[in-house]
Structure formats: C-alpha cells, structure tokens
Tab-separated table of C-alpha atoms and ligand atoms in Angstrom:
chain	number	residue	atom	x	y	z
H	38	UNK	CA	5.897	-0.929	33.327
H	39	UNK	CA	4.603	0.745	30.037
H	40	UNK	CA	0.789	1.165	30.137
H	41	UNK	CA	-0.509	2.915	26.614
H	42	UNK	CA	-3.320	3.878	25.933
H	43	UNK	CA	-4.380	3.547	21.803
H	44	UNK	CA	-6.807	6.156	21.151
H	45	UNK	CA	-6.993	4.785	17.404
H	46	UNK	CA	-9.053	7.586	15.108
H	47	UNK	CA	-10.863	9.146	18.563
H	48	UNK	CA	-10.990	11.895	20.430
H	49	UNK	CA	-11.311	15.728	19.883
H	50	UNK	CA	-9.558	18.945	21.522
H	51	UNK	CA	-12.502	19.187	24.456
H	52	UNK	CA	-12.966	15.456	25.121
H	53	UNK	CA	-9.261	15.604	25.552
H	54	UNK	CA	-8.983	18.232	27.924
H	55	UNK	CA	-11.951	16.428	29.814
H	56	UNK	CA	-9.702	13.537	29.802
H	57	UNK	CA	-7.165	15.445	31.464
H	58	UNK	CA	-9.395	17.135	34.016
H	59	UNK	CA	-10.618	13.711	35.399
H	60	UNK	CA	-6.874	12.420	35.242
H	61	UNK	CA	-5.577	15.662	36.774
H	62	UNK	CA	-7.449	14.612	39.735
H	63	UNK	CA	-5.089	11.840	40.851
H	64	UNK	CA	-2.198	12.547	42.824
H	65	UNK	CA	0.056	9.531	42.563
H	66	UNK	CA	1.466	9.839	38.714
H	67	UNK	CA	4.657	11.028	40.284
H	68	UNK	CA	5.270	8.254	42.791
H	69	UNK	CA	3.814	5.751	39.902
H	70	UNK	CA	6.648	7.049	37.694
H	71	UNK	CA	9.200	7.476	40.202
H	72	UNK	CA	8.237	3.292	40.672
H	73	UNK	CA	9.445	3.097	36.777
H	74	UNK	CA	5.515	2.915	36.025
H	75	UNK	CA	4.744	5.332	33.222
H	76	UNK	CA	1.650	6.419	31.255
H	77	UNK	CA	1.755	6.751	27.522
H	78	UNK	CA	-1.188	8.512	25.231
H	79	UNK	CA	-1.473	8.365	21.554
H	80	UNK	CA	-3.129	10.550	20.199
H	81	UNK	CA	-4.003	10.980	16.234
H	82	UNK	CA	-1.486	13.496	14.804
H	83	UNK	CA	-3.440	16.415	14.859
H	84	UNK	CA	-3.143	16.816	18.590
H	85	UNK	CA	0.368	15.030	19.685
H	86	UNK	CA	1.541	19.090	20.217
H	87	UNK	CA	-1.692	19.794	21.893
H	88	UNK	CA	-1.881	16.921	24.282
H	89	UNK	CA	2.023	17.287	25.150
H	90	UNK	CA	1.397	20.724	25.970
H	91	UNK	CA	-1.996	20.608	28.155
H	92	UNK	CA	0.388	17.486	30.042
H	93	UNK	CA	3.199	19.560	30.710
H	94	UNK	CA	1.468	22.353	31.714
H	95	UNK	CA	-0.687	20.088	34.079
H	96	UNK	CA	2.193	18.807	35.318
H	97	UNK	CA	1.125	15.231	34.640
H	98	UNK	CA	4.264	13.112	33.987
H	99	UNK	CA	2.624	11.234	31.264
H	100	UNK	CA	4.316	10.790	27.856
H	101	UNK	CA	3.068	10.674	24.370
H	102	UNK	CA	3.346	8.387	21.786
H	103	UNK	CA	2.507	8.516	17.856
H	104	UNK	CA	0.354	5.852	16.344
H	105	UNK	CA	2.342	5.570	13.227
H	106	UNK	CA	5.138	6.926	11.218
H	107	UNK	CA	6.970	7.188	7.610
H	108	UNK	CA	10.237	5.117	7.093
H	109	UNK	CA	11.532	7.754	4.987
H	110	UNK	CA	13.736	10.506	6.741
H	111	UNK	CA	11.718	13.689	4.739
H	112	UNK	CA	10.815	14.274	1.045
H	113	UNK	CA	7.694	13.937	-1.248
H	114	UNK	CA	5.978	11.628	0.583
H	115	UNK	CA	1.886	13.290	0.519
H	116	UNK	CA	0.678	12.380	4.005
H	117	UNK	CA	3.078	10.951	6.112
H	118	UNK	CA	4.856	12.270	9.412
H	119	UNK	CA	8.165	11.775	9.578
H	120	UNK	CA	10.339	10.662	13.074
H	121	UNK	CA	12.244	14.147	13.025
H	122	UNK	CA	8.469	15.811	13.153
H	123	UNK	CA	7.433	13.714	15.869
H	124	UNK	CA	11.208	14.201	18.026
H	125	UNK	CA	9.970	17.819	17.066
H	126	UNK	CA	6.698	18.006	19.378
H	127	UNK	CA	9.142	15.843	22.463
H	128	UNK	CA	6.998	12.541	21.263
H	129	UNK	CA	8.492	9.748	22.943
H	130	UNK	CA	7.582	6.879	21.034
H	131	UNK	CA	5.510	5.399	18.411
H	132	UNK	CA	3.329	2.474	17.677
H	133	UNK	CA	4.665	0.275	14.878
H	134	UNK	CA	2.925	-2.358	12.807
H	135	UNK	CA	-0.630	-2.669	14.688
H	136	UNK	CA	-2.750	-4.980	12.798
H	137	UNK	CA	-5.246	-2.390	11.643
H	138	UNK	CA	-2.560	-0.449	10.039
H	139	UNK	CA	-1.148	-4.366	8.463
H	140	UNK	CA	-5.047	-4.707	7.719
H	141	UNK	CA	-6.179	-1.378	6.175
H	142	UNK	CA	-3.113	0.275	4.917
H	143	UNK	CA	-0.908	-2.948	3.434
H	144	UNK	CA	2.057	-2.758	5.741
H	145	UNK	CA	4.459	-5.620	5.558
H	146	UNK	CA	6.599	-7.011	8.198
H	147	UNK	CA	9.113	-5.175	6.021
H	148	UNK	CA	8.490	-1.733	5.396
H	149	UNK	CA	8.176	-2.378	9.670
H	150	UNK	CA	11.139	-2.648	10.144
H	151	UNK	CA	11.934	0.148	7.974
H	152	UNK	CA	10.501	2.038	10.438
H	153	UNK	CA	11.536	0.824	13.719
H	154	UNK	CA	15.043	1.027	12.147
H	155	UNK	CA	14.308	4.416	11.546
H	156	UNK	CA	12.896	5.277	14.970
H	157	UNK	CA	15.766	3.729	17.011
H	158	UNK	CA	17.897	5.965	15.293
H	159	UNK	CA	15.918	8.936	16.003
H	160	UNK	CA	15.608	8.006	19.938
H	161	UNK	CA	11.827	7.441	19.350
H	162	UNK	CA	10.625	4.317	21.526
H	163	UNK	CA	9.383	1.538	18.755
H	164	UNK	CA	6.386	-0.463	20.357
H	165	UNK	CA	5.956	-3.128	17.959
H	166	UNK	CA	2.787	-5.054	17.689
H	167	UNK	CA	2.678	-8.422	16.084
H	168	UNK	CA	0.202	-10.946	17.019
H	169	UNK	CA	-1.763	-13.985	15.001
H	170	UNK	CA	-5.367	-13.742	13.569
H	171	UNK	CA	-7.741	-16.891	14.929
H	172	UNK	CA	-7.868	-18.402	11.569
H	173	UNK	CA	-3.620	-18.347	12.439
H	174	UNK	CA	-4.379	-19.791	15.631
H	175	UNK	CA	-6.884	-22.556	14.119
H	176	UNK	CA	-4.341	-23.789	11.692
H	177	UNK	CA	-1.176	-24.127	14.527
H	178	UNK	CA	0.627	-21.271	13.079
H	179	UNK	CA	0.939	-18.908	16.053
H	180	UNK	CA	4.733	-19.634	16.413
H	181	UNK	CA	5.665	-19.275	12.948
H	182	UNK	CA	3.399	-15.954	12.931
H	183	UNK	CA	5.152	-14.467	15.883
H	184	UNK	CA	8.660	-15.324	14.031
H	185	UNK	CA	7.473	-13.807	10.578
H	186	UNK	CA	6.399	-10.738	12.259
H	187	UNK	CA	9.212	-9.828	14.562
H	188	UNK	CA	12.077	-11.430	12.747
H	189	UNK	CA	12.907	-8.890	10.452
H	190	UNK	CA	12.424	-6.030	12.744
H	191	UNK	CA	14.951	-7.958	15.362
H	192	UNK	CA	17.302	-7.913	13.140
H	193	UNK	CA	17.053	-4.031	12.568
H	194	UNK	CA	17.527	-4.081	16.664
H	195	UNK	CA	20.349	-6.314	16.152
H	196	UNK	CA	22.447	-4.050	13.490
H	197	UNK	CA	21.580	-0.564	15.345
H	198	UNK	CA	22.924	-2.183	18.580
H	199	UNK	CA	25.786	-3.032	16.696
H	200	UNK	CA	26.086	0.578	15.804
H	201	UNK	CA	25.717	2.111	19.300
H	202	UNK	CA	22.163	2.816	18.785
H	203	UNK	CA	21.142	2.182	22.764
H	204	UNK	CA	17.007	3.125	22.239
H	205	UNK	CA	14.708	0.142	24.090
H	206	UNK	CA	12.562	-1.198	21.692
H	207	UNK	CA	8.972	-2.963	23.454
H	208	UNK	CA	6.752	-5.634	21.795
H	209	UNK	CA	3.194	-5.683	22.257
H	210	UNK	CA	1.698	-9.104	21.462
H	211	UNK	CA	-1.906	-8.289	20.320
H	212	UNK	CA	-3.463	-11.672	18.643
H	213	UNK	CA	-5.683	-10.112	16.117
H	214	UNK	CA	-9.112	-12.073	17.652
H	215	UNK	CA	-8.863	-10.549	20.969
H	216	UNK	CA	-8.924	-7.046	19.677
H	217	UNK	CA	-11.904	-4.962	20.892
H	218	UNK	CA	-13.807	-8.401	20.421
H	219	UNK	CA	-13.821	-8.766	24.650
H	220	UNK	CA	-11.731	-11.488	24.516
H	221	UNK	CA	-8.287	-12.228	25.743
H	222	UNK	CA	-5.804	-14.593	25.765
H	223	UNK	CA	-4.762	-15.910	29.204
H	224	UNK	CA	-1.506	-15.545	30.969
H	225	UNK	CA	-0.141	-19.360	29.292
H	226	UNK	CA	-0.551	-17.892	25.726
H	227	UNK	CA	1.715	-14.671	27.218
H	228	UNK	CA	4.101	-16.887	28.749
H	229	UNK	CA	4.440	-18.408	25.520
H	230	UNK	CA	4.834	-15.932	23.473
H	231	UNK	CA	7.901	-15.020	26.042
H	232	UNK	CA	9.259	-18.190	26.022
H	233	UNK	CA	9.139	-18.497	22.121
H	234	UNK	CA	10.957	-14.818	22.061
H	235	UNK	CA	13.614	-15.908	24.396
H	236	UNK	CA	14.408	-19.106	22.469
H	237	UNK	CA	14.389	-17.771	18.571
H	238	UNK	CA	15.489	-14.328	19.403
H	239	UNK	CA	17.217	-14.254	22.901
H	240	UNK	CA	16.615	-13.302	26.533
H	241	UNK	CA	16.926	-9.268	25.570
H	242	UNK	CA	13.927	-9.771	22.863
H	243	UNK	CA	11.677	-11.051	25.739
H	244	UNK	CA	12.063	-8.429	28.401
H	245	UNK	CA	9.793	-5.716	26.908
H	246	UNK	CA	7.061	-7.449	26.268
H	247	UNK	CA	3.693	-5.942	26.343
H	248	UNK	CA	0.502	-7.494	26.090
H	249	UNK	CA	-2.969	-5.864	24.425
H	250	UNK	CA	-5.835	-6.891	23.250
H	251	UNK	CA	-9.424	-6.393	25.401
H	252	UNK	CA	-7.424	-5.323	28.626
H	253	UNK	CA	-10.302	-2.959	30.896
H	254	UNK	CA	-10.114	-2.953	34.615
H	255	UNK	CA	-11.881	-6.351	35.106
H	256	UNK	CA	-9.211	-8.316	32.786
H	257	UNK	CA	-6.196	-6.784	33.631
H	258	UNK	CA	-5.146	-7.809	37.167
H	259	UNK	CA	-5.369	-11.740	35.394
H	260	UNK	CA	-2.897	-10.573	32.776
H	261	UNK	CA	-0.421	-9.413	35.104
H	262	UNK	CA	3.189	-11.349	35.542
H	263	UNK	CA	6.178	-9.941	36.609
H	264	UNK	CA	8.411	-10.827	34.407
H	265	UNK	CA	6.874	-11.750	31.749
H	266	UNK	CA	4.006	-8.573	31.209
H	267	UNK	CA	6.134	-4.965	31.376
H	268	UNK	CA	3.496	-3.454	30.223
H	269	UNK	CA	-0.501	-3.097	28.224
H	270	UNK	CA	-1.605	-1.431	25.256
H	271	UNK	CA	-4.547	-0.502	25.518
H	272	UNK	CA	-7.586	0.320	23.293
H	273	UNK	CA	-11.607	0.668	23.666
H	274	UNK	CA	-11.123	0.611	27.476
H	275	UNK	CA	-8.517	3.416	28.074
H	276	UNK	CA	-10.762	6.137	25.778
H	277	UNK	CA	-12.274	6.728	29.152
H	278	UNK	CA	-9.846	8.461	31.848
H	279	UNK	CA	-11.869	6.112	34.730
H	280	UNK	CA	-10.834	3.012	33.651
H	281	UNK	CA	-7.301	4.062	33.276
H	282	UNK	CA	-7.568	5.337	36.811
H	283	UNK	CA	-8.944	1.564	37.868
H	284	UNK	CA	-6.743	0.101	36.001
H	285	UNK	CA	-3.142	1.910	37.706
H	286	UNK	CA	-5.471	1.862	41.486
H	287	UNK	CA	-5.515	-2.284	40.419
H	288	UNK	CA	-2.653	-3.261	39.216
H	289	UNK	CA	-0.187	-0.559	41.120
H	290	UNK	CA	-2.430	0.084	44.461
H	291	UNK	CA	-1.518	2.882	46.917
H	292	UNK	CA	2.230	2.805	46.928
Z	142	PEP	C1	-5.450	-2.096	20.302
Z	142	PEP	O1	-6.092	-1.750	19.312
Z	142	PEP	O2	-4.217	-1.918	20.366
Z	142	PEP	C2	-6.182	-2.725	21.392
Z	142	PEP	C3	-5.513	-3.428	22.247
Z	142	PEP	O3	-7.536	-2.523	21.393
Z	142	PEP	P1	-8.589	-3.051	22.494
Z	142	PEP	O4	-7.958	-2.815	23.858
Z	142	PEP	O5	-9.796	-2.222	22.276
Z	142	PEP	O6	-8.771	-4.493	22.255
C-alpha cells in the first residue's frame, strides 16, 4: 500500500519540522512498512533535500516523492528539475500528469509519457494521475478519458519492460470533480476504473492502482478494497500530520 501525501505549493521549513515532530510521535512506521505499507511526502522542490534529511535523521521510514519533473535528461531548460537531480537527493518517486499541472501548465498526455519514460529509466517511481473532469463524466466519456490519458504512457511501460527496465509504475485515478471539492467517487467507480485497466491494458496495468481525490480520515475506510485500492494520494487532508495519523490508525489498525 502506497499512501502519498500531495503537499501541492504548501508548506515551509518550520511547519515541516512541526509535521515531523507530531509524526515522530508514532511508533508503528516500522512495522507499517515492514507490512509493505509505506508513507510517501512531496514536498515542493525547495525542500525534497531538507525533508529527506530531517526523515532520515528521525529515523522515520518514510520516502519522498517529487511533484513534477522535466522529460529532458539536462540542458537549457530555465526552470525545470531534471530525474538525475531528483535520484541525486535519494527521491523515490515522482508525481506525473496531475490535473493541475494538465490544467495550469499545458501538459499533454504526451509530453507524460515523456516523462514517465524518462523516470522508469532513472529508477524513479512514476505515479501517474489521470482522471475525467464532471463535464467528462456528464457527456459518458469517462472510459474513453481514462484510455486517452494512460494509453500513451502504457505504452512507454510496455517498451522499457521490453528493455529490462523492471521500475513499478502506480496510477492514481483522481476524477478532476472530486478534487479538494469534498467529494468522492465511491468504490463502483474504482472498481471500474480497474476493470476498464485490466481489459484495454492488461491485468499488470491494474495492480497499482491508487485512488485520490477528497480522501480525509472520515472517507477513506469506504474507499478501501483489497485488490483493487493499493494505495491514496492524498491532498488538503494530509497537510495536517493528524489526519495522516487517523488515516494509517483506520485503515492499518494496531498490527
Ligand atoms: C490531489 O490534489 O492529488 C488531491 C487528491 O487533492 P485532495 O485530496 O485535496 O482532493
């Protein structure tokens, strides 16, 4: 189980070492990741390094992940990070496509798969979001959505597992409407998201699914499959170290 928490454009250098104090006071992250359950963070850029340090020197077993990251290998390209930088400061993985970066900063399903290409390569974890708006929904186009947005990136999986290129790759379905609106979608529209990955793209595209989109303590235990759900991303509800302590205590209980 992946749980990942998408700090977005938040958080400073104290509120993240607060964050750390109140997770520093639970004692089951190594029997949660022994149990193949893992914590993820991303941070913004500016404090990947930071937050990897303060976690290894806390001893907390959680990993980082980017939010984002160039296609390009290196070069003059004003702004970007590349995958070698992030492999650099022992980032794990890296968010891919999330609909405010397809919304705000023009990314195609293309230039996507340009990067999780590049990531799988590097031994970065791609978590791939994809996920239709509700005007998608309205019109009946969910399936075709889901196809258009993970179809060309599957077949970047495809050719680097042709070339030996072993890295797990993780979707995160996130329909656009239930982001940080408080609503979700319901275990059916997970289940058929999974289904429709299994049948267009094969049983291996379906088993690291993720699912994110208004998940907070309340929602999550609802959301929950085995099976189906390996994992959340989370948003708004995981900028506060509580809820991602209510959220583990719910879903993963005292082992
Ligand atoms: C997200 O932005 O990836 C997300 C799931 O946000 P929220 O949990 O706030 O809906």
């Amino acid at each position: 189980m992946l749980m990942i928490a998408n700090w977005k454009m938040n958080m400073t250098r104290g509120e993240i070492a607060t964050y750390l104090d109140s997770l520093s006071g639970e004692d089951r992250w190594k029997i949660w990741r022994d149990r193949g359950i893992r914590l993820f963070l991303c941070p913004p850029y500016p404090y990947l390094d930071y937050l990897g340090g303060q976690c290894r020197s806390r001893n907390l077993p959680i990993g980082i992940m980017a939010q984002n990251m160039c296609a390009f290998e290196k070069g003059a390209y004003t702004g970007e990070v590349s995958a070698a930088m992030l492999k650099d400061l022992a980032v794990d993985g890296v968010l891919l496509g999330h609909s405010e970066r397809r919304l705000y900063f023009g990314e195609t399903d293309g230039a996507i798969a340009e990067k999780a290409a590049r990531a799988l390569s590097s031994a970065l974890v791609p978590v791939v979001c994809f996920g239709e708006t509700r005007q998608e929904r309205d019109l009946g186009q969910c399936a075709a959505v889901w196809s258009r947005q993970v179809g060309p990136v599957w077949e970047r999986v495809t050719k680097c597992r042709e070339e030996g290129v072993r890295t797990p790759v993780y979707w995160a379905y996130e329909p656009v409407w239930a982001i940080g609106t408080g609503r979700t979608a319901d275990l059916g529209d997970i289940r058929e998201v999974a289904s429709h990955l299994r049948k267009t793209f094969g049983e291996d595209c379906a088993s690291g699914l993720l699912y994110g989109g208004s998940v907070n303590d309340e929602s999550v235990s609802g959301l929950y499959e085995k099976g189906t759900v390996h994992g959340f991303l989370v948003g708004g509800a995981f900028l506060e170290a509580e809820t991602v302590l209510r959220v583990f205590d719910r879903l993963f209980g005292h082992p």
